[in-house]
CSV table of C-alpha atoms in Angstrom, one decimal:
chain,number,residue,atom,x,y,z
A,112,UNK,CA,0.4,-0.1,0.7
A,113,UNK,CA,1.8,3.8,-1.0
A,114,UNK,CA,1.7,6.2,1.5
A,115,UNK,CA,0.4,9.5,1.0
A,116,UNK,CA,3.1,11.2,2.9
A,117,UNK,CA,4.9,12.3,-0.1
A,118,UNK,CA,2.2,13.6,-1.9
A,119,UNK,CA,1.3,16.0,0.9
A,120,UNK,CA,4.6,16.9,1.3
A,121,UNK,CA,4.6,18.5,-2.1
A,122,UNK,CA,2.0,20.3,-2.0
A,123,UNK,CA,2.5,21.3,1.6
A,124,UNK,CA,3.6,25.5,0.2
A,125,UNK,CA,0.6,25.4,-2.3
A,126,UNK,CA,-2.1,24.3,0.2
A,127,UNK,CA,-3.9,26.4,2.9
A,128,UNK,CA,-3.4,26.0,6.7
A,129,UNK,CA,-7.0,24.8,6.9
A,130,UNK,CA,-6.3,22.3,4.0
A,131,UNK,CA,-3.4,20.5,5.7
A,132,UNK,CA,-5.6,20.4,9.1
A,133,UNK,CA,-8.8,18.5,7.1
A,134,UNK,CA,-5.8,16.6,4.8
A,135,UNK,CA,-4.1,15.4,8.1
A,136,UNK,CA,-7.3,15.3,10.6
A,137,UNK,CA,-8.5,12.6,7.2
A,138,UNK,CA,-5.2,10.5,8.2
A,139,UNK,CA,-6.5,10.5,11.5
A,140,UNK,CA,-8.1,7.4,13.6
A,141,UNK,CA,-11.3,7.8,15.0
A,142,UNK,CA,-9.7,7.7,18.8
A,143,UNK,CA,-6.6,9.7,17.5
A,144,UNK,CA,-9.2,12.4,16.3
A,145,UNK,CA,-10.9,12.2,19.6
A,146,UNK,CA,-8.0,12.7,21.7
A,147,UNK,CA,-7.0,15.8,18.7
A,148,UNK,CA,-10.6,17.5,19.1
A,149,UNK,CA,-10.4,17.6,23.0
A,150,UNK,CA,-7.0,19.1,23.0
A,151,UNK,CA,-9.0,22.0,20.0
A,152,UNK,CA,-11.3,22.2,22.3
A,153,UNK,CA,-9.1,23.2,25.8
A,154,UNK,CA,-7.2,25.4,23.6
A,155,UNK,CA,-9.5,26.9,21.6
A,156,UNK,CA,-11.1,27.6,26.1
A,157,UNK,CA,-7.5,28.7,27.4
A,158,UNK,CA,-6.9,31.0,24.4
A,159,UNK,CA,-10.3,32.4,24.4
A,160,UNK,CA,-9.9,32.9,28.4
A,161,UNK,CA,-6.4,34.9,27.7
A,162,UNK,CA,-9.1,37.3,24.5
A,163,UNK,CA,-11.0,38.0,27.3
A,164,UNK,CA,-9.2,38.9,30.1
A,165,UNK,CA,-7.1,41.8,28.1
A,166,UNK,CA,-9.0,45.1,27.8
A,167,UNK,CA,-8.0,46.0,24.1
A,168,UNK,CA,-11.2,44.8,22.3
A,169,UNK,CA,-10.7,42.1,19.5
A,170,UNK,CA,-12.7,40.6,16.2
A,171,UNK,CA,-11.9,38.1,13.8
A,172,UNK,CA,-13.8,38.5,10.3
A,173,UNK,CA,-13.8,35.2,8.2
A,174,UNK,CA,-13.6,35.9,4.3
A,175,UNK,CA,-17.7,36.6,3.9
A,176,UNK,CA,-17.3,39.9,6.6
A,177,UNK,CA,-18.4,38.4,8.7
A,178,UNK,CA,-17.8,38.5,12.7
A,179,UNK,CA,-16.8,34.2,13.8
A,180,UNK,CA,-14.4,36.1,17.2
A,181,UNK,CA,-15.7,38.7,19.5
A,182,UNK,CA,-13.8,39.2,22.9
A,183,UNK,CA,-15.7,40.3,26.1
A,184,UNK,CA,-14.1,43.6,26.1
A,185,UNK,CA,-15.3,44.6,22.5
A,186,UNK,CA,-18.7,44.9,24.0
A,187,UNK,CA,-17.3,47.2,26.9
A,188,UNK,CA,-15.8,49.6,23.7
A,189,UNK,CA,-18.1,49.3,21.1
A,190,UNK,CA,-21.0,47.4,22.2
A,191,UNK,CA,-20.7,44.0,20.3
A,192,UNK,CA,-21.3,40.9,22.3
A,193,UNK,CA,-21.4,37.3,21.4
A,194,UNK,CA,-24.8,37.1,19.6
A,195,UNK,CA,-23.2,39.8,16.9
A,196,UNK,CA,-21.4,36.5,15.9
A,197,UNK,CA,-21.8,35.7,12.2
A,198,UNK,CA,-23.1,39.6,11.5
A,199,UNK,CA,-22.0,41.5,8.6
A,200,UNK,CA,-18.9,43.6,10.2
A,201,UNK,CA,-19.6,46.8,8.3
A,202,UNK,CA,-23.1,46.7,10.3
A,203,UNK,CA,-21.0,48.1,12.8
A,204,UNK,CA,-18.4,49.7,11.4
A,205,UNK,CA,-19.3,51.7,8.5
A,206,UNK,CA,-17.1,54.7,7.6
A,207,UNK,CA,-14.6,51.7,6.0
A,208,UNK,CA,-14.3,49.7,2.3
A,209,UNK,CA,-15.0,46.3,3.7
A,210,UNK,CA,-15.3,45.0,-0.1
A,211,UNK,CA,-11.4,46.3,-0.3
A,212,UNK,CA,-10.1,43.8,1.3
A,213,UNK,CA,-12.0,41.0,-0.9
A,214,UNK,CA,-10.3,42.6,-3.7
A,215,UNK,CA,-7.3,43.2,-3.2
A,216,UNK,CA,-4.6,42.5,-4.8
A,217,UNK,CA,-3.3,38.7,-3.7
A,218,UNK,CA,1.0,40.5,-4.1
A,219,UNK,CA,0.2,42.9,-1.7
A,220,UNK,CA,-1.4,40.8,0.6
A,221,UNK,CA,-0.2,41.4,4.3
A,222,UNK,CA,-0.7,44.9,4.4
A,223,UNK,CA,-1.5,46.1,7.9
A,224,UNK,CA,-3.2,49.2,9.0
A,225,UNK,CA,-3.8,51.8,11.3
A,226,UNK,CA,-7.0,53.9,12.0
A,227,UNK,CA,-8.3,56.1,14.6
A,228,UNK,CA,-12.5,56.4,15.7
A,229,UNK,CA,-14.9,58.2,17.8
A,230,UNK,CA,-17.6,55.7,18.7
A,231,UNK,CA,-20.7,57.0,21.1
A,232,UNK,CA,-22.1,54.1,22.1
A,233,UNK,CA,-21.9,52.5,24.1
A,234,UNK,CA,-20.0,55.2,25.4
A,235,UNK,CA,-18.7,58.7,23.7
A,236,UNK,CA,-14.8,57.4,23.7
A,237,UNK,CA,-12.1,57.2,20.8
A,238,UNK,CA,-10.5,54.1,19.5
A,239,UNK,CA,-7.7,53.4,17.9
A,240,UNK,CA,-7.3,49.6,15.8
A,241,UNK,CA,-5.8,47.6,13.7
A,242,UNK,CA,-6.6,45.3,10.7
A,243,UNK,CA,-3.9,42.4,10.7
A,244,UNK,CA,-4.3,40.3,7.4
A,245,UNK,CA,-4.2,36.2,8.4
A,246,UNK,CA,-0.6,35.6,6.8
A,247,UNK,CA,-2.0,33.6,4.2
A,248,UNK,CA,-5.2,35.0,2.1
A,249,UNK,CA,-7.6,32.4,2.0
A,250,UNK,CA,-9.3,31.1,-0.4
A,251,UNK,CA,-12.3,33.0,-1.1
A,252,UNK,CA,-14.4,30.1,-3.1
A,253,UNK,CA,-14.4,29.2,0.2
A,254,UNK,CA,-16.6,30.2,3.5
A,255,UNK,CA,-15.6,30.5,6.8
A,256,UNK,CA,-12.2,31.1,6.1
A,257,UNK,CA,-9.8,33.5,8.6
A,258,UNK,CA,-9.4,36.5,6.5
A,259,UNK,CA,-8.1,38.9,9.3
A,260,UNK,CA,-8.0,40.6,12.8
A,261,UNK,CA,-9.1,43.6,14.2
A,262,UNK,CA,-7.7,45.1,17.6
A,263,UNK,CA,-9.1,48.3,19.1
A,264,UNK,CA,-7.8,50.2,21.5
A,265,UNK,CA,-9.5,52.5,23.8
A,266,UNK,CA,-7.0,56.2,23.5
A,267,UNK,CA,-9.8,58.7,25.2
A,268,UNK,CA,-7.1,59.2,27.9
A,269,UNK,CA,-4.1,59.3,25.7
A,270,UNK,CA,-6.4,61.9,23.3
A,271,UNK,CA,-7.5,64.0,26.4
A,272,UNK,CA,-4.0,64.2,27.9
A,273,UNK,CA,-2.4,65.6,24.1
A,274,UNK,CA,-5.4,68.1,24.6
A,275,UNK,CA,-3.8,68.8,27.6
A,276,UNK,CA,-0.4,68.7,26.5
A,277,UNK,CA,-1.4,71.4,24.1
A,278,UNK,CA,-0.6,73.8,28.0
A,279,UNK,CA,3.2,72.3,28.3
A,280,UNK,CA,5.8,74.2,28.9
A,281,UNK,CA,7.3,72.6,25.7
A,282,UNK,CA,4.7,73.6,24.1
A,283,UNK,CA,4.4,77.5,25.1
A,284,UNK,CA,8.1,77.1,24.2
A,285,UNK,CA,7.3,76.2,20.8
A,286,UNK,CA,4.4,78.5,20.7
A,287,UNK,CA,6.4,82.0,22.5
A,288,UNK,CA,9.1,80.9,19.7
A,289,UNK,CA,6.9,80.4,16.4
A,290,UNK,CA,5.8,84.3,17.7
A,291,UNK,CA,8.4,85.8,18.0
A,292,UNK,CA,9.7,84.2,14.3
A,293,UNK,CA,6.5,85.4,13.0
A,294,UNK,CA,7.1,88.9,14.5
A,295,UNK,CA,10.3,89.2,13.2
A,296,UNK,CA,8.7,88.2,9.4
A,297,UNK,CA,6.0,90.0,9.5
A,298,UNK,CA,7.8,93.4,9.4
A,299,UNK,CA,9.6,92.4,6.1
A,300,UNK,CA,6.8,91.0,4.5
A,301,UNK,CA,4.8,93.8,4.7
A,302,UNK,CA,7.3,96.2,3.5
A,303,UNK,CA,7.7,93.2,0.4
A,304,UNK,CA,4.0,93.6,-0.4
A,305,UNK,CA,4.0,97.1,0.3
A,306,UNK,CA,6.8,97.8,-2.4
A,307,UNK,CA,5.6,95.1,-4.6
A,308,UNK,CA,2.5,97.4,-4.5
A,309,UNK,CA,4.0,100.5,-5.5
A,310,UNK,CA,5.5,98.8,-8.1
A,311,UNK,CA,2.5,96.9,-9.5
A,312,UNK,CA,0.9,100.6,-10.0
A,313,UNK,CA,3.6,102.7,-11.2
A,314,UNK,CA,3.5,99.4,-13.6
A,315,UNK,CA,-0.2,100.0,-14.5
A,316,UNK,CA,0.4,103.6,-15.3
A,317,UNK,CA,2.3,102.7,-18.3
A,318,UNK,CA,0.5,102.5,-21.4
A,319,UNK,CA,3.5,100.7,-22.9
A,320,UNK,CA,3.5,97.0,-24.9
A,321,UNK,CA,7.4,96.7,-24.3
A,322,UNK,CA,7.6,92.6,-24.2
A,323,UNK,CA,10.5,93.5,-21.2
A,324,UNK,CA,7.7,95.2,-19.4
A,325,UNK,CA,5.4,92.1,-19.4
A,326,UNK,CA,7.5,90.0,-18.6
A,327,UNK,CA,8.4,92.2,-15.3
A,328,UNK,CA,4.7,92.8,-14.7
A,329,UNK,CA,4.4,88.4,-14.6
A,330,UNK,CA,7.3,88.8,-12.6
A,331,UNK,CA,5.8,91.5,-10.2
A,332,UNK,CA,2.8,88.6,-10.0
A,333,UNK,CA,4.8,85.5,-8.9
A,334,UNK,CA,6.5,88.0,-6.2
A,335,UNK,CA,3.5,89.0,-4.5
A,336,UNK,CA,1.7,85.3,-4.8
A,337,UNK,CA,4.9,84.0,-3.2
A,338,UNK,CA,5.1,86.7,-0.8
A,339,UNK,CA,1.0,86.1,0.3
A,340,UNK,CA,2.1,82.3,0.3
A,341,UNK,CA,4.9,82.7,3.4
A,342,UNK,CA,2.7,85.2,5.1
A,343,UNK,CA,0.1,82.9,5.3
A,344,UNK,CA,2.7,79.7,6.2
A,345,UNK,CA,3.8,81.9,9.1
A,346,UNK,CA,0.0,82.2,10.4
A,347,UNK,CA,-0.5,78.7,9.7
A,348,UNK,CA,2.3,77.3,11.8
A,349,UNK,CA,0.9,79.7,14.3
A,350,UNK,CA,-2.4,78.6,13.9
A,351,UNK,CA,-1.0,74.8,14.5
A,352,UNK,CA,0.1,74.9,17.9
A,353,UNK,CA,-2.9,77.8,18.6
A,354,UNK,CA,-6.0,76.1,17.3
A,355,UNK,CA,-8.7,77.5,16.1
A,356,UNK,CA,-12.4,76.4,15.4
A,357,UNK,CA,-12.0,75.9,10.8
A,358,UNK,CA,-14.3,78.9,9.8
A,359,UNK,CA,-17.3,77.1,7.9
A,360,UNK,CA,-17.4,77.8,4.2
A,361,UNK,CA,-18.9,75.8,1.1
A,362,UNK,CA,-15.8,74.0,-0.1
A,363,UNK,CA,-14.1,73.2,-3.6
A,364,UNK,CA,-12.0,70.2,-2.8
A,365,UNK,CA,-10.8,70.8,-6.7
A,366,UNK,CA,-9.2,73.9,-6.1
A,367,UNK,CA,-8.4,72.8,-2.4
A,368,UNK,CA,-6.0,70.0,-3.9
A,369,UNK,CA,-5.3,72.1,-6.9
A,370,UNK,CA,-3.9,75.1,-4.6
A,371,UNK,CA,-1.9,72.3,-2.5
A,372,UNK,CA,-0.2,71.1,-5.2
A,373,UNK,CA,0.7,73.8,-6.3
A,374,UNK,CA,3.3,75.0,-3.7
A,375,UNK,CA,4.8,71.2,-4.1
A,376,UNK,CA,4.9,71.7,-7.8
A,377,UNK,CA,9.1,72.4,-8.9
A,378,UNK,CA,9.2,70.2,-6.1
A,379,UNK,CA,7.5,67.3,-7.8
A,380,UNK,CA,8.5,68.0,-11.1
A,381,UNK,CA,12.9,68.3,-9.7
A,382,UNK,CA,11.7,64.6,-8.5
A,383,UNK,CA,9.9,63.3,-11.6
A,384,UNK,CA,7.3,62.4,-9.2
A,385,UNK,CA,4.2,61.4,-11.5
A,386,UNK,CA,1.2,63.0,-9.5
A,387,UNK,CA,-2.9,61.2,-10.8
A,388,UNK,CA,-5.9,62.9,-10.1
A,389,UNK,CA,-9.3,61.1,-9.5
A,390,UNK,CA,-12.4,62.3,-8.7
A,391,UNK,CA,-16.3,60.9,-9.8
A,392,UNK,CA,-18.2,62.8,-11.4
A,393,UNK,CA,-20.6,65.0,-8.4
A,394,UNK,CA,-19.8,65.3,-5.1
A,395,UNK,CA,-21.5,66.2,-2.0
A,396,UNK,CA,-21.3,69.9,-1.0
A,397,UNK,CA,-19.7,70.4,2.1
A,398,UNK,CA,-18.6,73.4,4.4
A,399,UNK,CA,-15.5,73.5,5.6
A,400,UNK,CA,-12.2,75.7,6.6
A,401,UNK,CA,-11.0,76.8,2.3
A,402,UNK,CA,-7.1,77.8,4.1
A,403,UNK,CA,-6.8,74.4,7.2
A,404,UNK,CA,-8.2,72.1,4.8
A,405,UNK,CA,-5.4,73.3,2.5
A,406,UNK,CA,-2.7,72.6,5.2
A,407,UNK,CA,-3.8,69.4,5.7
A,408,UNK,CA,-3.3,68.8,2.0
A,409,UNK,CA,0.0,70.3,1.7
A,410,UNK,CA,1.5,68.7,4.5
A,411,UNK,CA,0.4,65.2,2.8
A,412,UNK,CA,1.5,65.6,0.1
A,413,UNK,CA,5.4,67.2,1.3
A,414,UNK,CA,4.7,64.0,2.6
A,415,UNK,CA,4.4,61.6,0.2
A,416,UNK,CA,7.1,63.8,-2.0
A,417,UNK,CA,9.8,63.6,0.7
A,418,UNK,CA,9.3,59.0,0.6
A,419,UNK,CA,10.0,59.2,-2.7
A,420,UNK,CA,13.4,60.9,-3.1
A,421,UNK,CA,14.3,59.3,-6.2
A,422,UNK,CA,10.7,59.4,-8.4
A,423,UNK,CA,7.0,56.8,-7.7
A,424,UNK,CA,3.8,57.8,-7.9
A,425,UNK,CA,1.5,59.4,-6.0
A,426,UNK,CA,-2.3,58.9,-6.2
A,427,UNK,CA,-5.0,61.1,-5.1
A,428,UNK,CA,-8.7,59.3,-5.5
A,429,UNK,CA,-12.3,61.1,-4.0
A,430,UNK,CA,-14.7,58.7,-3.1
A,431,UNK,CA,-18.2,59.3,-1.5
A,432,UNK,CA,-20.4,57.3,0.8
A,433,UNK,CA,-23.4,57.8,3.1
A,434,UNK,CA,-20.9,59.3,5.8
A,435,UNK,CA,-18.0,60.9,4.6
A,436,UNK,CA,-16.6,62.5,1.5
A,437,UNK,CA,-13.2,60.4,1.4
A,438,UNK,CA,-9.5,61.7,-0.1
A,439,UNK,CA,-7.0,59.1,-0.2
A,440,UNK,CA,-3.6,59.9,-0.8
A,441,UNK,CA,-1.3,56.6,-1.9
A,442,UNK,CA,2.2,57.8,-3.3
A,443,UNK,CA,5.1,54.6,-3.6
A,444,UNK,CA,7.3,55.3,-1.6
A,445,UNK,CA,9.2,53.8,1.7
A,446,UNK,CA,6.3,52.9,3.4
A,447,UNK,CA,5.8,53.2,7.3
A,448,UNK,CA,7.1,50.1,9.2
A,449,UNK,CA,4.9,48.4,12.5
A,450,UNK,CA,7.0,50.4,15.2
A,451,UNK,CA,6.4,53.3,13.1
A,452,UNK,CA,3.0,53.4,12.5
A,453,UNK,CA,2.3,52.9,16.2
A,454,UNK,CA,3.1,56.0,17.4
A,455,UNK,CA,3.2,58.3,13.8
A,456,UNK,CA,1.4,60.9,15.5
A,457,UNK,CA,2.6,60.8,18.5
A,458,UNK,CA,3.7,64.8,19.0
A,459,UNK,CA,7.5,65.6,17.8
A,460,UNK,CA,7.9,61.9,16.7
A,461,UNK,CA,9.4,62.5,13.4
A,462,UNK,CA,10.7,59.7,11.1
A,463,UNK,CA,12.7,62.1,9.4
A,464,UNK,CA,16.5,64.2,10.7
A,465,UNK,CA,15.2,67.3,10.2
A,466,UNK,CA,11.1,66.4,10.9
A,467,UNK,CA,9.0,68.2,13.6
A,468,UNK,CA,6.6,65.9,14.5
A,469,UNK,CA,3.8,68.5,13.8
A,470,UNK,CA,3.0,67.5,10.2
A,471,UNK,CA,0.3,64.5,10.6
A,472,UNK,CA,-0.7,65.8,14.0
A,473,UNK,CA,-1.6,69.1,12.7
A,474,UNK,CA,-3.5,66.9,9.6
A,475,UNK,CA,-5.3,65.2,12.3
A,476,UNK,CA,-6.6,68.0,14.3
A,477,UNK,CA,-8.3,69.8,11.3
A,478,UNK,CA,-9.9,66.5,10.0
A,479,UNK,CA,-11.1,66.5,13.5
A,480,UNK,CA,-12.0,69.7,13.6
A,481,UNK,CA,-13.8,69.1,10.6
A,482,UNK,CA,-15.9,66.5,12.3
A,483,UNK,CA,-13.8,63.9,10.3
A,484,UNK,CA,-11.6,61.2,9.8
A,485,UNK,CA,-7.6,60.4,9.0
A,486,UNK,CA,-7.0,56.8,8.5
A,487,UNK,CA,-3.6,55.5,7.6
A,488,UNK,CA,-2.3,52.3,5.8
A,489,UNK,CA,0.9,51.2,4.7
A,490,UNK,CA,3.8,48.5,4.9
A,491,UNK,CA,7.2,49.1,5.7
A,492,UNK,CA,8.7,49.0,1.6
A,493,UNK,CA,5.4,49.7,-0.1
A,494,UNK,CA,4.2,52.9,0.1
A,495,UNK,CA,1.7,54.1,2.9
A,496,UNK,CA,-1.7,55.2,1.6
A,497,UNK,CA,-3.0,58.7,4.2
A,498,UNK,CA,-7.4,58.9,3.6
A,499,UNK,CA,-8.8,62.7,5.4
A,500,UNK,CA,-12.5,61.5,5.4
A,501,UNK,CA,-14.9,64.9,5.6
A,502,UNK,CA,-18.0,64.5,6.6
A,503,UNK,CA,-21.2,65.2,4.5
A,504,UNK,CA,-22.4,68.7,4.3
A,505,UNK,CA,-25.4,67.5,6.8
A,506,UNK,CA,-23.2,66.6,9.3
A,507,UNK,CA,-21.2,69.4,10.3
A,508,UNK,CA,-23.5,71.1,10.4
A,509,UNK,CA,-25.4,68.6,13.2
A,510,UNK,CA,-22.3,68.8,15.1
A,511,UNK,CA,-22.1,72.3,15.0
A,512,UNK,CA,-25.5,74.1,15.3
A,513,UNK,CA,-23.8,76.1,17.6
A,514,UNK,CA,-21.6,77.5,14.6
A,515,UNK,CA,-22.8,80.8,12.8
A,516,UNK,CA,-24.5,79.7,9.3
A,517,UNK,CA,-21.8,80.1,6.2
A,518,UNK,CA,-21.3,82.9,4.8
A,519,UNK,CA,-20.3,82.5,1.0
A,520,UNK,CA,-16.1,81.6,0.0
A,521,UNK,CA,-14.9,85.3,-0.7
A,522,UNK,CA,-12.0,85.3,-3.6
A,523,UNK,CA,-9.4,82.2,-2.6
A,524,UNK,CA,-5.5,84.0,-1.3
A,525,UNK,CA,-2.4,81.9,-2.4
């Protein structure tokens, strides 16, 4: 009688854990099978006991996006309990595109992601959660196979502490420094602005159409624009360390994105980075602070460019769901390691020698002030994706009922 073991060994790498387990069980006699199953049951109870004693919430979902396991901490954090097993995960966590996990490129399987969310039931909390796919991509033709583990951590105290941290001596020192720099830069910038206006008036009075005068007027306009931009950068930095409530007005996301990219256009060209943008045919109207959101987009684009010093591609895609308008920035840079991802929103933490560690803190603060969410996905060596989710106009209005009604938008300044 031939031994089936070699055939199994030869095909070992092509089969997933589930297939190998079933095939192994087929070769067991009834007595051994009973012992093996009892051992699995005991080990299952042991690990469930561990998972139910830890404070982090754990949910395991299968390849049909149904909940297969939930520990007791999830009931406290999210109101999801054992009775919700076999339910669709999107019923409870609605702002993620879960189907995207199923259609992910098999070659990119294994990307983990870190996200933050704000929940209001059973209690108002801020949560950080990680999506950890299983090591081997499951066979999607089979039902019930594990797909990913979601790990939830309550960071409410950390978020509150970070808000208080803004008032610490270290931040106060930075605020004072920024105020001093703004004062020192403000005077020469004002002087430059005044003299540029005088030059523009002098040129406008000259009716000559000489090419050199036309060229001078063009250069003068660019110089005036850059002075206004520098003034805006100084003000934005001050607003970052001394945040102000967003001034809600109707937004044009196309225009804001174009402005943010325009600030970096020369560096984009110098580093041979290809930028492509895709928007749906129409998006809902949004309310927000034009200057603050432009700063947020600029910071993310700048991070992406710095992650691709030898060139690459930056893809920016807009999508819409029932709750949010999402703007996703995907670069082909060096990516973010698991250790870096866990600390990336800590104040003053930076992976760059010249970084301040405030760039993404500013983005997160601006997005939260708009009632939105910032999601970060990455894997070391495989680029990174930053998604800004802005609530649709009706939701912003509900959240900010005490705010004055939005005024018509004036002419944007560069």
